[in-house]
Amino acid sequence: MEIIMSILSGVLFTTGVYNLLQKQLLRIIIGTALISHGAHLFILTMGKLKRGAPPILEYHVDQYTDPLPQALILTSIVISFGVTSLLLVLAYRAAKENETDNMDLLRGNENE
């Protein structure tokens, strides 16, 4: 299961980097979201996918799950949601002001 999650995380990182290298603002934002999702899966995979009881001390429970990767992923999801929403608002504003979402035209190169 960890191998499948690692491969899926790598695919998300790869497609995220590919989208980051595009010229449209929306694809760049989708690329950042895909990279953050790949990071979430990577953190979950590195925390070892164990099945066990909730981390509440009880008798006759031998194996507990580790709550730390889940807490890190939850915090990361909230932060990535905030960053994605900020990027979407900035891209919308830039597209409305400049009437384009092409990064080459937004850079303001006067040579072309």
PDB file of C-alpha atoms in Angstrom:
ATOM      1  CA  MET A   1       0.000   0.000   0.000  1.00  0.00           C
ATOM      2  CA  GLU A   2       2.854   2.378   0.755  1.00  0.00           C
ATOM      3  CA  ILE A   3       4.339   1.786  -2.691  1.00  0.00           C
ATOM      4  CA  ILE A   4       1.055   2.728  -4.369  1.00  0.00           C
ATOM      5  CA  MET A   5       0.783   5.871  -2.236  1.00  0.00           C
ATOM      6  CA  SER A   6       4.392   6.798  -3.038  1.00  0.00           C
ATOM      7  CA  ILE A   7       3.790   6.352  -6.764  1.00  0.00           C
ATOM      8  CA  LEU A   8       0.611   8.417  -6.563  1.00  0.00           C
ATOM      9  CA  SER A   9       2.450  11.133  -4.640  1.00  0.00           C
ATOM     10  CA  GLY A  10       5.162  11.175  -7.304  1.00  0.00           C
ATOM     11  CA  VAL A  11       2.563  11.436 -10.068  1.00  0.00           C
ATOM     12  CA  LEU A  12       0.928  14.364  -8.271  1.00  0.00           C
ATOM     13  CA  PHE A  13       4.304  16.099  -7.871  1.00  0.00           C
ATOM     14  CA  THR A  14       5.108  15.502 -11.549  1.00  0.00           C
ATOM     15  CA  THR A  15       1.811  16.849 -12.845  1.00  0.00           C
ATOM     16  CA  GLY A  16       2.046  19.769 -10.431  1.00  0.00           C
ATOM     17  CA  VAL A  17       5.479  20.771 -11.693  1.00  0.00           C
ATOM     18  CA  TYR A  18       4.279  20.392 -15.283  1.00  0.00           C
ATOM     19  CA  ASN A  19       1.371  22.734 -14.566  1.00  0.00           C
ATOM     20  CA  LEU A  20       3.651  25.212 -12.800  1.00  0.00           C
ATOM     21  CA  LEU A  21       5.646  25.569 -16.005  1.00  0.00           C
ATOM     22  CA  GLN A  22       2.606  26.557 -18.091  1.00  0.00           C
ATOM     23  CA  LYS A  23       1.744  30.103 -19.204  1.00  0.00           C
ATOM     24  CA  GLN A  24      -1.828  30.380 -17.910  1.00  0.00           C
ATOM     25  CA  LEU A  25      -2.424  31.553 -14.354  1.00  0.00           C
ATOM     26  CA  LEU A  26      -5.118  28.985 -13.657  1.00  0.00           C
ATOM     27  CA  ARG A  27      -2.836  26.096 -14.604  1.00  0.00           C
ATOM     28  CA  ILE A  28      -0.131  27.494 -12.323  1.00  0.00           C
ATOM     29  CA  ILE A  29      -2.602  27.583  -9.434  1.00  0.00           C
ATOM     30  CA  ILE A  30      -3.732  24.021 -10.199  1.00  0.00           C
ATOM     31  CA  GLY A  31      -0.051  23.026 -10.178  1.00  0.00           C
ATOM     32  CA  THR A  32       0.460  24.446  -6.683  1.00  0.00           C
ATOM     33  CA  ALA A  33      -2.653  22.617  -5.471  1.00  0.00           C
ATOM     34  CA  LEU A  34      -1.433  19.328  -6.966  1.00  0.00           C
ATOM     35  CA  ILE A  35       1.982  19.730  -5.344  1.00  0.00           C
ATOM     36  CA  SER A  36       0.358  20.370  -1.972  1.00  0.00           C
ATOM     37  CA  HIS A  37      -1.815  17.261  -2.373  1.00  0.00           C
ATOM     38  CA  GLY A  38       1.282  15.267  -3.266  1.00  0.00           C
ATOM     39  CA  ALA A  39       2.930  16.554  -0.092  1.00  0.00           C
ATOM     40  CA  HIS A  40      -0.098  15.494   1.954  1.00  0.00           C
ATOM     41  CA  LEU A  41       0.097  11.958   0.590  1.00  0.00           C
ATOM     42  CA  PHE A  42       3.855  11.894   1.131  1.00  0.00           C
ATOM     43  CA  ILE A  43       3.482  12.902   4.791  1.00  0.00           C
ATOM     44  CA  LEU A  44       0.772  10.268   5.262  1.00  0.00           C
ATOM     45  CA  THR A  45       2.936   7.603   3.642  1.00  0.00           C
ATOM     46  CA  MET A  46       5.998   8.487   5.708  1.00  0.00           C
ATOM     47  CA  GLY A  47       3.878   8.211   8.849  1.00  0.00           C
ATOM     48  CA  LYS A  48       3.373   4.520   7.960  1.00  0.00           C
ATOM     49  CA  LEU A  49      -0.104   3.377   7.102  1.00  0.00           C
ATOM     50  CA  LYS A  50      -0.914   1.445  10.260  1.00  0.00           C
ATOM     51  CA  ARG A  51      -4.246   0.159  11.354  1.00  0.00           C
ATOM     52  CA  GLY A  52      -4.997   0.119  15.016  1.00  0.00           C
ATOM     53  CA  ALA A  53      -7.086   1.536  17.789  1.00  0.00           C
ATOM     54  CA  PRO A  54      -7.528   5.264  18.332  1.00  0.00           C
ATOM     55  CA  PRO A  55      -4.745   6.773  20.451  1.00  0.00           C
ATOM     56  CA  ILE A  56      -6.756   6.626  23.661  1.00  0.00           C
ATOM     57  CA  LEU A  57      -5.238   4.641  26.484  1.00  0.00           C
ATOM     58  CA  GLU A  58      -7.334   1.578  27.158  1.00  0.00           C
ATOM     59  CA  TYR A  59      -6.669  -1.886  28.411  1.00  0.00           C
ATOM     60  CA  HIS A  60      -6.178  -4.864  26.076  1.00  0.00           C
ATOM     61  CA  VAL A  61      -5.173  -2.740  23.059  1.00  0.00           C
ATOM     62  CA  ASP A  62      -1.772  -3.635  21.674  1.00  0.00           C
ATOM     63  CA  GLN A  63      -1.437  -1.380  18.638  1.00  0.00           C
ATOM     64  CA  TYR A  64      -2.336   2.292  18.413  1.00  0.00           C
ATOM     65  CA  THR A  65      -2.320   4.562  15.367  1.00  0.00           C
ATOM     66  CA  ASP A  66      -0.003   7.551  15.356  1.00  0.00           C
ATOM     67  CA  PRO A  67      -2.020  10.803  15.418  1.00  0.00           C
ATOM     68  CA  LEU A  68       0.896  13.074  14.495  1.00  0.00           C
ATOM     69  CA  PRO A  69       0.848  12.541  10.682  1.00  0.00           C
ATOM     70  CA  GLN A  70      -2.893  13.098  10.657  1.00  0.00           C
ATOM     71  CA  ALA A  71      -2.529  16.347  12.610  1.00  0.00           C
ATOM     72  CA  LEU A  72       0.251  17.545  10.284  1.00  0.00           C
ATOM     73  CA  ILE A  73      -1.830  16.744   7.211  1.00  0.00           C
ATOM     74  CA  LEU A  74      -4.880  18.507   8.614  1.00  0.00           C
ATOM     75  CA  THR A  75      -2.826  21.626   9.297  1.00  0.00           C
ATOM     76  CA  SER A  76      -1.266  21.402   5.839  1.00  0.00           C
ATOM     77  CA  ILE A  77      -4.680  21.079   4.194  1.00  0.00           C
ATOM     78  CA  VAL A  78      -5.913  24.232   5.901  1.00  0.00           C
ATOM     79  CA  ILE A  79      -2.793  26.172   4.912  1.00  0.00           C
ATOM     80  CA  SER A  80      -2.897  24.964   1.308  1.00  0.00           C
ATOM     81  CA  PHE A  81      -6.590  25.878   1.075  1.00  0.00           C
ATOM     82  CA  GLY A  82      -5.767  29.411   2.238  1.00  0.00           C
ATOM     83  CA  VAL A  83      -2.882  29.745  -0.198  1.00  0.00           C
ATOM     84  CA  THR A  84      -4.967  28.396  -3.091  1.00  0.00           C
ATOM     85  CA  SER A  85      -7.831  30.778  -2.359  1.00  0.00           C
ATOM     86  CA  LEU A  86      -5.410  33.720  -2.148  1.00  0.00           C
ATOM     87  CA  LEU A  87      -3.826  32.743  -5.469  1.00  0.00           C
ATOM     88  CA  LEU A  88      -7.240  32.422  -7.102  1.00  0.00           C
ATOM     89  CA  VAL A  89      -8.264  35.896  -5.935  1.00  0.00           C
ATOM     90  CA  LEU A  90      -4.973  37.418  -7.110  1.00  0.00           C
ATOM     91  CA  ALA A  91      -5.240  35.666 -10.482  1.00  0.00           C
ATOM     92  CA  TYR A  92      -8.821  36.845 -10.933  1.00  0.00           C
ATOM     93  CA  ARG A  93      -7.835  40.409 -10.120  1.00  0.00           C
ATOM     94  CA  ALA A  94      -4.839  40.307 -12.460  1.00  0.00           C
ATOM     95  CA  ALA A  95      -6.926  38.827 -15.273  1.00  0.00           C
ATOM     96  CA  LYS A  96      -9.618  41.494 -14.850  1.00  0.00           C
ATOM     97  CA  GLU A  97      -7.134  44.378 -14.701  1.00  0.00           C
ATOM     98  CA  ASN A  98      -4.941  43.246 -17.605  1.00  0.00           C
ATOM     99  CA  GLU A  99      -7.601  41.383 -19.634  1.00  0.00           C
ATOM    100  CA  THR A 100      -5.342  38.346 -20.005  1.00  0.00           C
ATOM    101  CA  ASP A 101      -4.114  35.402 -17.975  1.00  0.00           C
ATOM    102  CA  ASN A 102      -1.045  34.698 -20.100  1.00  0.00           C
ATOM    103  CA  MET A 103       2.141  35.073 -18.065  1.00  0.00           C
ATOM    104  CA  ASP A 104       4.175  36.318 -21.033  1.00  0.00           C
ATOM    105  CA  LEU A 105       1.784  39.212 -21.510  1.00  0.00           C
ATOM    106  CA  LEU A 106       1.568  39.924 -17.766  1.00  0.00           C
ATOM    107  CA  ARG A 107       5.346  40.284 -17.453  1.00  0.00           C
ATOM    108  CA  GLY A 108       5.214  43.479 -19.459  1.00  0.00           C
ATOM    109  CA  ASN A 109       7.986  42.738 -21.926  1.00  0.00           C
ATOM    110  CA  GLU A 110       8.074  45.747 -24.251  1.00  0.00           C
ATOM    111  CA  ASN A 111      10.283  43.972 -26.816  1.00  0.00           C
ATOM    112  CA  GLU A 112       7.420  42.031 -28.371  1.00  0.00           C
TER     113      GLU A 112
END
